[in-house]
mmCIF file of C-alpha atoms and ligand atoms in Angstrom:
data_model
loop_
_atom_site.group_PDB
_atom_site.id
_atom_site.type_symbol
_atom_site.label_atom_id
_atom_site.label_comp_id
_atom_site.label_asym_id
_atom_site.label_seq_id
_atom_site.Cartn_x
_atom_site.Cartn_y
_atom_site.Cartn_z
ATOM 1 C CA MET A 14 9.585 -1.081 -22.010
ATOM 2 C CA ARG A 15 6.147 -0.384 -20.080
ATOM 3 C CA LEU A 16 7.125 3.411 -19.832
ATOM 4 C CA ALA A 17 8.485 4.092 -23.363
ATOM 5 C CA ASP A 18 8.103 7.700 -24.391
ATOM 6 C CA ARG A 19 6.746 8.610 -20.853
ATOM 7 C CA ARG A 20 8.116 11.894 -19.346
ATOM 8 C CA ILE A 21 9.209 12.062 -15.780
ATOM 9 C CA LEU A 22 10.276 15.141 -13.863
ATOM 10 C CA LEU A 23 12.266 13.810 -10.894
ATOM 11 C CA ILE A 24 12.620 16.341 -8.065
ATOM 12 C CA VAL A 25 15.373 15.404 -5.492
ATOM 13 C CA SER A 26 15.288 16.875 -2.136
ATOM 14 C CA GLY A 27 17.775 16.705 0.681
ATOM 15 C CA SER A 28 18.208 13.399 2.121
ATOM 16 C CA ILE A 29 21.182 11.185 2.767
ATOM 17 C CA SER A 30 19.211 8.596 0.810
ATOM 18 C CA ALA A 31 19.383 10.861 -2.333
ATOM 19 C CA TYR A 32 22.243 8.722 -3.761
ATOM 20 C CA LYS A 33 19.178 5.813 -4.500
ATOM 21 C CA VAL A 34 17.918 8.005 -7.168
ATOM 22 C CA LEU A 35 20.616 7.352 -9.382
ATOM 23 C CA GLU A 36 19.654 3.669 -9.471
ATOM 24 C CA LEU A 37 15.780 4.871 -9.753
ATOM 25 C CA THR A 38 16.813 6.714 -12.768
ATOM 26 C CA ARG A 39 18.722 3.961 -14.211
ATOM 27 C CA LEU A 40 15.582 1.577 -13.906
ATOM 28 C CA LEU A 41 13.247 4.161 -15.514
ATOM 29 C CA ARG A 42 15.462 4.766 -18.486
ATOM 30 C CA LYS A 43 15.818 0.985 -18.976
ATOM 31 C CA SER A 44 11.852 1.106 -18.901
ATOM 32 C CA GLY A 45 12.093 3.548 -21.716
ATOM 33 C CA ALA A 46 11.177 6.778 -19.646
ATOM 34 C CA ALA A 47 12.971 10.092 -20.309
ATOM 35 C CA VAL A 48 13.713 11.545 -17.153
ATOM 36 C CA THR A 49 14.461 15.201 -16.291
ATOM 37 C CA GLY A 50 16.276 15.948 -13.018
ATOM 38 C CA VAL A 51 15.582 18.972 -10.757
ATOM 39 C CA LEU A 52 17.659 19.524 -7.352
ATOM 40 C CA THR A 53 16.729 21.468 -4.660
ATOM 41 C CA ALA A 54 19.476 23.180 -2.461
ATOM 42 C CA GLY A 55 19.152 20.461 0.090
ATOM 43 C CA GLY A 56 19.362 17.861 -2.657
ATOM 44 C CA ALA A 57 22.525 19.105 -4.371
ATOM 45 C CA ARG A 58 24.369 18.415 -0.892
ATOM 46 C CA PHE A 59 23.835 14.692 -1.514
ATOM 47 C CA VAL A 60 23.732 14.225 -5.360
ATOM 48 C CA THR A 61 25.671 16.173 -7.691
ATOM 49 C CA LYS A 62 24.277 18.026 -10.651
ATOM 50 C CA GLU A 63 26.773 16.302 -12.734
ATOM 51 C CA ALA A 64 25.788 12.699 -11.723
ATOM 52 C CA LEU A 65 22.211 13.234 -12.429
ATOM 53 C CA ALA A 66 22.788 14.774 -15.672
ATOM 54 C CA GLY A 67 25.034 11.789 -16.568
ATOM 55 C CA ILE A 68 22.667 9.335 -15.686
ATOM 56 C CA THR A 69 19.497 11.242 -17.133
ATOM 57 C CA GLY A 70 21.435 12.207 -20.308
ATOM 58 C CA GLN A 71 19.672 15.687 -19.910
ATOM 59 C CA ARG A 72 20.437 18.854 -18.226
ATOM 60 C CA VAL A 73 19.702 19.201 -14.746
ATOM 61 C CA HIS A 74 17.602 22.112 -13.296
ATOM 62 C CA ASP A 75 18.356 23.469 -9.894
ATOM 63 C CA ASP A 76 17.725 27.191 -9.999
ATOM 64 C CA LEU A 77 14.509 29.158 -10.507
ATOM 65 C CA TRP A 78 15.876 32.152 -12.203
ATOM 66 C CA ALA A 79 18.386 30.304 -14.355
ATOM 67 C CA ALA A 80 15.564 27.854 -15.463
ATOM 68 C CA GLU A 81 13.386 30.957 -16.344
ATOM 69 C CA ALA A 82 15.935 32.002 -18.992
ATOM 70 C CA GLU A 83 16.256 28.986 -20.338
ATOM 71 C CA ILE A 84 12.989 27.033 -20.461
ATOM 72 C CA GLY A 85 10.867 28.389 -17.854
ATOM 73 C CA HIS A 86 9.186 26.645 -14.823
ATOM 74 C CA ILE A 87 5.837 26.614 -16.363
ATOM 75 C CA ARG A 88 6.915 24.688 -19.197
ATOM 76 C CA LEU A 89 9.043 22.321 -16.947
ATOM 77 C CA ALA A 90 5.800 21.968 -14.990
ATOM 78 C CA ARG A 91 3.733 21.380 -17.990
ATOM 79 C CA LEU A 92 5.962 18.725 -19.835
ATOM 80 C CA PRO A 93 5.856 15.661 -17.779
ATOM 81 C CA ASP A 94 3.409 12.898 -17.429
ATOM 82 C CA LEU A 95 4.288 12.525 -13.878
ATOM 83 C CA VAL A 96 6.294 14.476 -11.135
ATOM 84 C CA VAL A 97 8.079 12.314 -8.769
ATOM 85 C CA VAL A 98 9.697 13.730 -5.694
ATOM 86 C CA ALA A 99 12.376 11.260 -4.374
ATOM 87 C CA PRO A 100 13.508 11.522 -1.742
ATOM 88 C CA ALA A 101 10.764 13.751 -0.417
ATOM 89 C CA SER A 102 11.993 15.682 2.681
ATOM 90 C CA ALA A 103 10.011 16.924 5.770
ATOM 91 C CA ASN A 104 10.680 20.417 4.569
ATOM 92 C CA MET A 105 9.702 19.675 0.991
ATOM 93 C CA LEU A 106 6.097 17.927 2.064
ATOM 94 C CA ALA A 107 5.721 20.997 4.325
ATOM 95 C CA LYS A 108 5.949 23.371 1.383
ATOM 96 C CA MET A 109 3.901 21.164 -0.951
ATOM 97 C CA ALA A 110 1.088 20.856 1.436
ATOM 98 C CA ASN A 111 1.169 24.726 2.158
ATOM 99 C CA GLY A 112 1.689 25.751 -1.467
ATOM 100 C CA LEU A 113 4.903 27.431 -1.041
ATOM 101 C CA ALA A 114 6.631 28.400 -4.250
ATOM 102 C CA ASP A 115 9.995 29.701 -3.207
ATOM 103 C CA ASP A 116 12.444 27.723 -5.303
ATOM 104 C CA LEU A 117 12.517 26.077 -8.640
ATOM 105 C CA ALA A 118 11.161 22.599 -7.412
ATOM 106 C CA SER A 119 8.510 24.019 -5.228
ATOM 107 C CA THR A 120 7.327 26.394 -7.919
ATOM 108 C CA ILE A 121 6.931 23.605 -10.660
ATOM 109 C CA LEU A 122 4.996 21.421 -7.842
ATOM 110 C CA LEU A 123 2.501 24.290 -7.515
ATOM 111 C CA ALA A 124 2.453 24.873 -11.278
ATOM 112 C CA THR A 125 1.934 21.365 -12.407
ATOM 113 C CA ARG A 126 -1.364 19.783 -13.317
ATOM 114 C CA ALA A 127 0.619 16.345 -13.776
ATOM 115 C CA PRO A 128 -0.062 13.600 -11.207
ATOM 116 C CA VAL A 129 2.690 13.781 -8.378
ATOM 117 C CA LEU A 130 4.233 10.923 -6.392
ATOM 118 C CA VAL A 131 6.081 11.320 -3.453
ATOM 119 C CA ALA A 132 8.815 8.926 -1.849
ATOM 120 C CA PRO A 133 9.151 10.663 1.646
ATOM 121 C CA ALA A 134 12.680 9.882 3.583
ATOM 122 C CA MET A 135 13.169 11.435 6.959
ATOM 123 C CA ASN A 136 14.062 10.351 10.524
ATOM 124 C CA THR A 137 11.289 8.467 12.309
ATOM 125 C CA ALA A 138 10.369 11.375 14.736
ATOM 126 C CA MET A 139 10.146 13.970 11.828
ATOM 127 C CA TRP A 140 7.928 11.354 9.742
ATOM 128 C CA GLU A 141 5.835 10.691 13.002
ATOM 129 C CA HIS A 142 5.797 14.301 13.859
ATOM 130 C CA PRO A 143 1.957 15.749 13.941
ATOM 131 C CA ALA A 144 2.992 18.307 11.628
ATOM 132 C CA THR A 145 4.049 15.698 9.010
ATOM 133 C CA ARG A 146 1.045 13.880 9.799
ATOM 134 C CA ALA A 147 -1.172 16.734 8.776
ATOM 135 C CA ASN A 148 0.952 17.784 5.774
ATOM 136 C CA MET A 149 0.709 13.974 4.428
ATOM 137 C CA ALA A 150 -3.138 13.839 5.333
ATOM 138 C CA ALA A 151 -3.521 17.264 3.147
ATOM 139 C CA LEU A 152 -1.409 15.992 0.301
ATOM 140 C CA THR A 153 -3.101 12.517 -0.143
ATOM 141 C CA ALA A 154 -6.412 13.973 0.336
ATOM 142 C CA ARG A 155 -5.520 16.282 -2.605
ATOM 143 C CA GLY A 156 -4.383 12.944 -4.847
ATOM 144 C CA VAL A 157 -0.705 13.095 -4.201
ATOM 145 C CA ARG A 158 0.448 9.541 -4.665
ATOM 146 C CA LEU A 159 2.848 8.123 -1.886
ATOM 147 C CA VAL A 160 5.280 5.162 -1.903
ATOM 148 C CA GLY A 161 6.792 4.259 1.430
ATOM 149 C CA PRO A 162 8.568 5.182 3.372
ATOM 150 C CA GLY A 163 10.041 1.852 4.509
ATOM 151 C CA VAL A 164 10.979 0.672 7.983
ATOM 152 C CA GLY A 165 14.282 -0.555 8.828
ATOM 153 C CA ALA A 166 17.737 0.925 9.709
ATOM 154 C CA MET A 167 18.486 4.504 8.814
ATOM 155 C CA ALA A 168 21.582 6.814 9.125
ATOM 156 C CA GLU A 169 20.771 7.583 12.731
ATOM 157 C CA PRO A 170 21.028 4.605 15.021
ATOM 158 C CA GLU A 171 17.278 4.162 15.499
ATOM 159 C CA SER A 172 14.689 1.984 13.400
ATOM 160 C CA GLY A 173 11.220 2.915 12.485
ATOM 161 C CA PRO A 174 9.155 4.545 9.513
ATOM 162 C CA GLY A 175 11.282 7.106 7.465
ATOM 163 C CA ARG A 176 13.422 5.054 5.159
ATOM 164 C CA LEU A 177 13.060 5.975 1.559
ATOM 165 C CA ALA A 178 11.432 3.255 -0.337
ATOM 166 C CA GLU A 179 13.839 1.047 -2.512
ATOM 167 C CA PRO A 180 14.355 2.143 -6.191
ATOM 168 C CA ALA A 181 12.579 -1.037 -7.440
ATOM 169 C CA GLU A 182 9.548 0.036 -5.240
ATOM 170 C CA ILE A 183 9.483 3.414 -6.547
ATOM 171 C CA HIS A 184 9.773 2.219 -10.183
ATOM 172 C CA ALA A 185 6.815 -0.283 -9.608
ATOM 173 C CA ALA A 186 4.867 2.773 -8.029
ATOM 174 C CA ILE A 187 5.557 4.491 -11.178
ATOM 175 C CA GLU A 188 4.601 1.852 -13.485
ATOM 176 C CA ALA A 189 1.430 1.640 -11.902
ATOM 177 C CA ILE A 190 0.406 4.944 -12.375
ATOM 178 C CA LEU A 191 1.667 5.602 -15.791
ATOM 179 C CA ALA A 192 1.393 2.347 -17.553
ATOM 180 C CA PRO A 193 -1.225 0.243 -15.814
ATOM 181 C CA GLU A 194 -2.722 -0.787 -19.152
ATOM 182 C CA ALA A 195 0.349 -2.487 -20.085
ATOM 183 C CA GLY A 196 0.279 -5.130 -17.396
ATOM 184 C CA PRO A 197 -1.123 -8.619 -17.598
ATOM 185 C CA LEU A 198 -4.105 -7.559 -15.161
ATOM 186 C CA ALA A 199 -5.129 -4.734 -17.062
ATOM 187 C CA SER A 200 -9.180 -4.358 -17.480
ATOM 188 C CA ARG A 201 -9.352 -6.589 -14.302
ATOM 189 C CA HIS A 202 -11.079 -5.726 -11.351
ATOM 190 C CA ILE A 203 -9.769 -7.131 -8.083
ATOM 191 C CA LEU A 204 -11.419 -6.909 -4.780
ATOM 192 C CA VAL A 205 -9.026 -7.295 -1.637
ATOM 193 C CA THR A 206 -9.550 -7.420 2.099
ATOM 194 C CA SER A 207 -6.690 -6.455 4.692
ATOM 195 C CA GLY A 208 -6.182 -5.658 8.274
ATOM 196 C CA PRO A 209 -8.092 -6.477 11.517
ATOM 197 C CA THR A 210 -11.421 -5.376 12.134
ATOM 198 C CA HIS A 211 -12.344 -3.316 15.260
ATOM 199 C CA GLU A 212 -15.780 -4.398 17.185
ATOM 200 C CA PRO A 213 -16.833 -1.642 19.542
ATOM 201 C CA ILE A 214 -17.623 -2.576 23.190
ATOM 202 C CA ASP A 215 -18.422 1.054 23.958
ATOM 203 C CA PRO A 216 -17.516 4.567 22.519
ATOM 204 C CA VAL A 217 -14.054 4.112 23.988
ATOM 205 C CA ARG A 218 -13.288 0.324 23.854
ATOM 206 C CA TYR A 219 -12.968 -2.382 20.993
ATOM 207 C CA ILE A 220 -11.815 -6.009 20.202
ATOM 208 C CA ALA A 221 -9.372 -6.355 17.926
ATOM 209 C CA ASN A 222 -6.369 -8.408 16.692
ATOM 210 C CA ARG A 223 -2.974 -8.349 15.707
ATOM 211 C CA SER A 224 -3.034 -8.361 12.111
ATOM 212 C CA SER A 225 -1.008 -5.232 10.547
ATOM 213 C CA GLY A 226 -2.600 -5.373 7.204
ATOM 214 C CA LYS A 227 1.028 -5.880 5.470
ATOM 215 C CA GLN A 228 0.197 -9.099 3.651
ATOM 216 C CA GLY A 229 -3.026 -7.955 2.339
ATOM 217 C CA HIS A 230 -1.647 -4.226 1.514
ATOM 218 C CA ALA A 231 1.197 -5.813 -0.473
ATOM 219 C CA ILE A 232 -1.196 -7.999 -2.375
ATOM 220 C CA ALA A 233 -3.199 -4.979 -3.467
ATOM 221 C CA ALA A 234 0.140 -3.169 -4.403
ATOM 222 C CA ALA A 235 1.162 -6.167 -6.219
ATOM 223 C CA LEU A 236 -1.872 -6.581 -8.227
ATOM 224 C CA ALA A 237 -2.188 -2.880 -9.175
ATOM 225 C CA ALA A 238 1.311 -2.931 -10.356
ATOM 226 C CA LEU A 239 0.320 -5.725 -12.963
ATOM 227 C CA GLY A 240 -2.515 -3.292 -14.192
ATOM 228 C CA ALA A 241 -5.463 -4.481 -12.204
ATOM 229 C CA ARG A 242 -8.153 -2.072 -10.951
ATOM 230 C CA VAL A 243 -7.904 -2.823 -7.273
ATOM 231 C CA THR A 244 -10.614 -2.106 -4.426
ATOM 232 C CA LEU A 245 -8.996 -2.524 -1.166
ATOM 233 C CA VAL A 246 -11.058 -2.836 1.779
ATOM 234 C CA ALA A 247 -9.006 -2.171 4.976
ATOM 235 C CA GLY A 248 -9.518 -2.295 8.390
ATOM 236 C CA PRO A 249 -7.738 0.098 10.824
ATOM 237 C CA VAL A 250 -4.146 -0.244 10.190
ATOM 238 C CA THR A 251 -1.099 2.165 10.339
ATOM 239 C CA LEU A 252 0.096 1.549 6.968
ATOM 240 C CA SER A 253 -0.224 4.066 4.138
ATOM 241 C CA ASP A 254 -2.721 3.495 1.182
ATOM 242 C CA PRO A 255 -0.668 1.767 -1.579
ATOM 243 C CA PRO A 256 -0.235 3.873 -4.579
ATOM 244 C CA GLY A 257 -2.476 3.106 -7.740
ATOM 245 C CA VAL A 258 -5.166 1.396 -5.383
ATOM 246 C CA THR A 259 -8.396 2.574 -4.341
ATOM 247 C CA THR A 260 -8.624 2.194 -0.679
ATOM 248 C CA VAL A 261 -11.687 2.123 1.554
ATOM 249 C CA HIS A 262 -11.325 2.298 5.393
ATOM 250 C CA VAL A 263 -13.759 0.518 7.129
ATOM 251 C CA GLU A 264 -13.698 -0.470 11.069
ATOM 252 C CA THR A 265 -15.997 -3.331 11.737
ATOM 253 C CA ALA A 266 -16.889 -6.859 10.103
ATOM 254 C CA ARG A 267 -20.084 -5.745 9.040
ATOM 255 C CA GLU A 268 -18.951 -2.513 7.422
ATOM 256 C CA MET A 269 -16.322 -4.745 5.606
ATOM 257 C CA LEU A 270 -19.087 -7.275 4.306
ATOM 258 C CA ALA A 271 -21.178 -4.300 2.933
ATOM 259 C CA THR A 272 -18.403 -2.557 1.239
ATOM 260 C CA CYS A 273 -17.336 -5.583 -0.153
ATOM 261 C CA GLU A 274 -20.550 -6.500 -1.687
ATOM 262 C CA ALA A 275 -20.932 -2.940 -2.902
ATOM 263 C CA ALA A 276 -17.600 -3.232 -4.876
ATOM 264 C CA LEU A 277 -18.807 -6.285 -7.011
ATOM 265 C CA PRO A 278 -18.819 -7.350 -9.652
ATOM 266 C CA ALA A 279 -14.884 -8.401 -9.589
ATOM 267 C CA ASP A 280 -12.921 -10.857 -11.431
ATOM 268 C CA ALA A 281 -11.326 -11.991 -8.448
ATOM 269 C CA ALA A 282 -11.247 -11.469 -4.777
ATOM 270 C CA VAL A 283 -8.545 -11.874 -2.178
ATOM 271 C CA MET A 284 -9.636 -11.934 1.381
ATOM 272 C CA ALA A 285 -6.717 -11.400 3.852
ATOM 273 C CA ALA A 286 -8.148 -9.393 6.353
ATOM 274 C CA ALA A 287 -8.230 -10.935 9.902
ATOM 275 C CA VAL A 288 -12.136 -10.274 10.307
ATOM 276 C CA ALA A 289 -13.214 -10.754 13.999
ATOM 277 C CA ASP A 290 -15.336 -13.789 14.225
ATOM 278 C CA TRP A 291 -17.435 -12.224 16.929
ATOM 279 C CA ARG A 292 -18.751 -8.957 18.002
ATOM 280 C CA VAL A 293 -20.280 -7.594 21.197
ATOM 281 C CA ALA A 294 -23.665 -8.303 21.103
ATOM 282 C CA HIS A 295 -24.999 -4.994 22.707
ATOM 283 C CA GLU A 296 -22.665 -2.158 22.240
ATOM 284 C CA ALA A 297 -23.066 0.323 24.715
ATOM 285 C CA SER A 298 -23.911 3.696 23.717
ATOM 286 C CA GLN A 299 -22.029 5.285 26.701
ATOM 287 C CA LYS A 300 -18.641 4.505 28.275
ATOM 288 C CA MET A 301 -19.170 1.366 30.755
ATOM 289 C CA LYS A 302 -18.496 2.719 34.058
ATOM 290 C CA LYS A 303 -17.141 0.595 37.265
ATOM 291 C CA GLU A 304 -19.505 0.743 39.850
ATOM 292 C CA PRO A 305 -18.176 0.228 43.156
ATOM 293 C CA GLY A 306 -18.205 -2.756 44.696
ATOM 294 C CA ALA A 307 -19.794 -4.237 41.220
ATOM 295 C CA ASP A 308 -18.437 -7.514 39.520
ATOM 296 C CA ALA A 309 -16.556 -7.308 36.245
ATOM 297 C CA PRO A 310 -19.339 -7.191 33.316
ATOM 298 C CA THR A 311 -19.856 -10.301 30.964
ATOM 299 C CA LEU A 312 -19.576 -9.658 27.521
ATOM 300 C CA ALA A 313 -22.424 -11.309 25.381
ATOM 301 C CA MET A 314 -20.968 -11.892 21.966
ATOM 302 C CA ALA A 315 -22.871 -12.331 18.409
ATOM 303 C CA LEU A 316 -21.526 -14.194 15.437
ATOM 304 C CA ASN A 317 -20.016 -11.874 12.739
ATOM 305 C CA PRO A 318 -20.902 -12.356 8.979
ATOM 306 C CA ASP A 319 -18.363 -14.660 7.043
ATOM 307 C CA ILE A 320 -17.264 -12.256 4.377
ATOM 308 C CA LEU A 321 -15.334 -14.731 2.411
ATOM 309 C CA ALA A 322 -18.139 -17.476 2.684
ATOM 310 C CA THR A 323 -20.884 -14.929 1.645
ATOM 311 C CA VAL A 324 -18.816 -13.634 -1.423
ATOM 312 C CA SER A 325 -18.051 -16.875 -2.331
ATOM 313 C CA ARG A 326 -21.776 -17.808 -2.593
ATOM 314 C CA HIS A 327 -22.767 -14.478 -3.927
ATOM 315 C CA ALA A 328 -24.970 -13.927 -7.217
ATOM 316 C CA GLN A 329 -22.126 -11.849 -8.276
ATOM 317 C CA ARG A 330 -19.317 -14.329 -7.212
ATOM 318 C CA PRO A 331 -16.078 -13.346 -8.615
ATOM 319 C CA ARG A 332 -14.597 -16.088 -10.992
ATOM 320 C CA LEU A 333 -11.704 -16.758 -8.628
ATOM 321 C CA VAL A 334 -12.218 -16.276 -4.838
ATOM 322 C CA ILE A 335 -9.132 -16.577 -2.474
ATOM 323 C CA GLY A 336 -9.142 -16.743 1.461
ATOM 324 C CA PHE A 337 -6.485 -17.305 3.973
ATOM 325 C CA ALA A 338 -6.397 -19.811 6.677
ATOM 326 C CA ALA A 339 -4.582 -18.584 9.967
ATOM 327 C CA GLU A 340 -3.831 -21.485 11.825
ATOM 328 C CA THR A 341 -1.756 -22.487 14.847
ATOM 329 C CA GLU A 342 -1.759 -26.181 14.368
ATOM 330 C CA LYS A 343 -2.576 -28.846 11.796
ATOM 331 C CA VAL A 344 -2.188 -25.811 9.134
ATOM 332 C CA VAL A 345 -2.988 -27.712 6.014
ATOM 333 C CA GLU A 346 -5.185 -30.133 7.442
ATOM 334 C CA HIS A 347 -7.390 -27.177 8.590
ATOM 335 C CA ALA A 348 -7.064 -25.249 5.541
ATOM 336 C CA ILE A 349 -8.362 -28.107 3.224
ATOM 337 C CA ALA A 350 -11.445 -28.226 5.443
ATOM 338 C CA LYS A 351 -11.604 -24.388 5.508
ATOM 339 C CA ARG A 352 -11.528 -24.297 1.552
ATOM 340 C CA ALA A 353 -14.379 -26.677 1.346
ATOM 341 C CA ARG A 354 -16.587 -24.931 4.071
ATOM 342 C CA LYS A 355 -16.050 -21.591 2.971
ATOM 343 C CA GLY A 356 -16.695 -22.467 -0.766
ATOM 344 C CA CYS A 357 -13.468 -20.679 -2.154
ATOM 345 C CA ASP A 358 -11.238 -21.518 -4.701
ATOM 346 C CA TRP A 359 -7.712 -21.297 -3.238
ATOM 347 C CA ILE A 360 -6.630 -20.982 0.492
ATOM 348 C CA LEU A 361 -3.167 -19.508 1.395
ATOM 349 C CA ALA A 362 -2.685 -21.280 4.635
ATOM 350 C CA ASN A 363 -0.054 -19.847 7.267
ATOM 351 C CA ASP A 364 1.174 -20.857 10.786
ATOM 352 C CA VAL A 365 0.500 -17.846 12.792
ATOM 353 C CA SER A 366 1.751 -19.266 16.043
ATOM 354 C CA GLY A 367 5.280 -17.623 15.516
ATOM 355 C CA GLU A 368 6.002 -14.082 14.420
ATOM 356 C CA VAL A 369 3.892 -13.930 11.142
ATOM 357 C CA MET A 370 1.096 -11.478 12.481
ATOM 358 C CA GLY A 371 2.819 -8.154 12.361
ATOM 359 C CA GLY A 372 5.978 -9.518 10.948
ATOM 360 C CA ASP A 373 7.640 -9.159 7.579
ATOM 361 C CA ALA A 374 7.758 -12.710 6.439
ATOM 362 C CA ASN A 375 5.284 -15.365 5.717
ATOM 363 C CA ARG A 376 5.260 -19.131 5.099
ATOM 364 C CA ILE A 377 2.521 -20.219 2.756
ATOM 365 C CA HIS A 378 0.618 -23.472 1.780
ATOM 366 C CA LEU A 379 -1.465 -22.760 -1.305
ATOM 367 C CA VAL A 380 -4.359 -25.265 -1.291
ATOM 368 C CA THR A 381 -6.261 -25.441 -4.658
ATOM 369 C CA ASP A 382 -8.438 -28.255 -6.170
ATOM 370 C CA GLU A 383 -5.144 -29.609 -7.617
ATOM 371 C CA GLY A 384 -3.620 -30.317 -4.131
ATOM 372 C CA VAL A 385 -1.230 -28.375 -1.927
ATOM 373 C CA GLU A 386 1.716 -26.571 -2.920
ATOM 374 C CA ASN A 387 4.472 -25.538 -0.058
ATOM 375 C CA TRP A 388 5.934 -22.280 -0.688
ATOM 376 C CA PRO A 389 9.482 -21.532 1.100
ATOM 377 C CA GLU A 390 9.533 -18.835 3.723
ATOM 378 C CA MET A 391 9.556 -15.474 1.936
ATOM 379 C CA ALA A 392 8.864 -11.794 2.671
ATOM 380 C CA LYS A 393 5.332 -10.857 2.584
ATOM 381 C CA ALA A 394 6.013 -8.609 -0.536
ATOM 382 C CA GLU A 395 7.284 -11.594 -2.517
ATOM 383 C CA VAL A 396 4.430 -13.820 -1.412
ATOM 384 C CA ALA A 397 2.343 -11.002 -2.807
ATOM 385 C CA GLU A 398 4.159 -10.648 -6.161
ATOM 386 C CA ARG A 399 4.057 -14.475 -6.371
ATOM 387 C CA LEU A 400 0.198 -14.708 -5.762
ATOM 388 C CA ALA A 401 -0.479 -11.764 -8.046
ATOM 389 C CA ALA A 402 1.438 -13.523 -11.022
ATOM 390 C CA ARG A 403 -0.723 -16.865 -10.078
ATOM 391 C CA ILE A 404 -4.013 -14.655 -10.347
ATOM 392 C CA ALA A 405 -2.792 -13.219 -13.655
ATOM 393 C CA ALA A 406 -2.007 -16.713 -15.055
ATOM 394 C CA TRP A 407 -5.285 -18.098 -13.873
ATOM 395 C CA LEU A 408 -7.492 -15.425 -15.078
ATOM 396 C CA GLY A 409 -5.707 -15.731 -18.320
HETATM 397 N N1 CTP B 524 -12.763 -14.496 7.019
HETATM 398 C C1 CTP B 524 -13.918 -13.756 6.548
HETATM 399 N N2 CTP B 524 -15.010 -13.230 7.513
HETATM 400 C C2 CTP B 524 -14.977 -13.684 8.587
HETATM 401 C C3 CTP B 524 -13.906 -14.528 9.180
HETATM 402 C C4 CTP B 524 -12.973 -14.869 8.448
HETATM 403 O O1 CTP B 524 -13.961 -13.431 5.310
HETATM 404 N N3 CTP B 524 -16.080 -13.224 9.554
HETATM 405 C C5 CTP B 524 -12.055 -14.845 6.115
HETATM 406 C C6 CTP B 524 -10.555 -14.371 6.233
HETATM 407 O O2 CTP B 524 -10.594 -13.008 5.369
HETATM 408 C C7 CTP B 524 -9.699 -15.466 5.460
HETATM 409 C C8 CTP B 524 -10.743 -16.589 5.922
HETATM 410 O O3 CTP B 524 -11.755 -16.273 5.891
HETATM 411 O O4 CTP B 524 -9.596 -15.108 4.329
HETATM 412 C C9 CTP B 524 -10.142 -17.608 7.051
HETATM 413 O O5 CTP B 524 -9.928 -16.852 8.064
HETATM 414 P P1 CTP B 524 -9.525 -17.535 9.493
HETATM 415 O O6 CTP B 524 -9.430 -16.587 10.492
HETATM 416 O O7 CTP B 524 -8.470 -18.309 9.359
HETATM 417 O O8 CTP B 524 -10.780 -18.544 9.636
HETATM 418 P P2 CTP B 524 -12.136 -18.373 10.457
HETATM 419 O O9 CTP B 524 -13.208 -18.268 9.545
HETATM 420 O O10 CTP B 524 -12.010 -17.404 11.518
HETATM 421 O O11 CTP B 524 -12.098 -19.953 11.154
HETATM 422 P P3 CTP B 524 -11.323 -20.527 12.501
HETATM 423 O O12 CTP B 524 -11.875 -19.605 13.708
HETATM 424 O O13 CTP B 524 -12.106 -21.715 12.810
HETATM 425 O O14 CTP B 524 -9.968 -20.903 12.183
#
């Protein structure tokens, strides 16, 4: 009952995925939360007032003027501990970003001082449109929390980001905001790195790798869901910042190291970033030009700092330091050697010769001082949850 007595105002705007909020509401009530439903005109096209009232066990509000007579939009806005907009349509996000207040839902969103979590759902083109990008940037800069959207099959025969996050995911994001102190990692600080690094060649070119950041971001989210205070140092990725996580964006390996060192002390560190081993020794200050008849340039490389090894041998070394080993052959053998060489406690080794980088699944071999554990292939989110639970058990 991690959400016992917490009050959630659930705003449902128009999307075909709105049926999922009935399951979300069931999960929230099971965790002890009181849920008040608000329907926009669009939301009411997909979920009936009666269904939402039935599952929340409360009167559903859908009209500004009727609500005024009964309870008042200001009171509705002040009551909750958290306002959740799920699904959040493109139109709803645009209204929020611009402070419009032309119906009950948008008026509550402008009047509330409670934290706000949005779970967007829309067609991929709408999600990727510069207008929605700008609206999301404005909202997240203002502290609005985001869960999803997921990638996958949607109502249209097209696949890409835009799909409403699953009810369990939205529930976890709500718990991470409202009840972090109730998790087993409460009061722990954990540092996580994720994504690739970009090493500049000149102002317009860089060296990168195929890391998507999916595994590292999922680990940060899973740790936060267990109550940890997480600092995520992320290289350039297209993922959104995980809810409830302090995310610092960096570009190069050297920036990543400096940010990690500044984030210490920590109880544990998980280094999931695919840090570039080398950078260009002399970054050109102007764009390198092709001179007619000249040969292709040779790039001299310099060694980047090893962040995992540096943190493992740091004066403020976290009690538990965990690295990854991306290998294409002799996976376990190389991982055992890497663990010793880097001075970390655990290594999660994976074979990256297939579809792991950028993909959604991972097959892990966990190397510790007690030996090697072979995990079956599972979704990156599951790897993250399993690892977070192991870290919680180890930290005690
Ligand atoms: N790592 C790091 N800093 C680097 C290179 C790697 O922190 N400059 C970390 C990664 O985040 C990962 C671990 O070290 O946790 C192993 O990364 P991997 O790329 O597998 O190993 P490398 O050190 O690059 O070794 P090799 O190229 O020999 O496989």
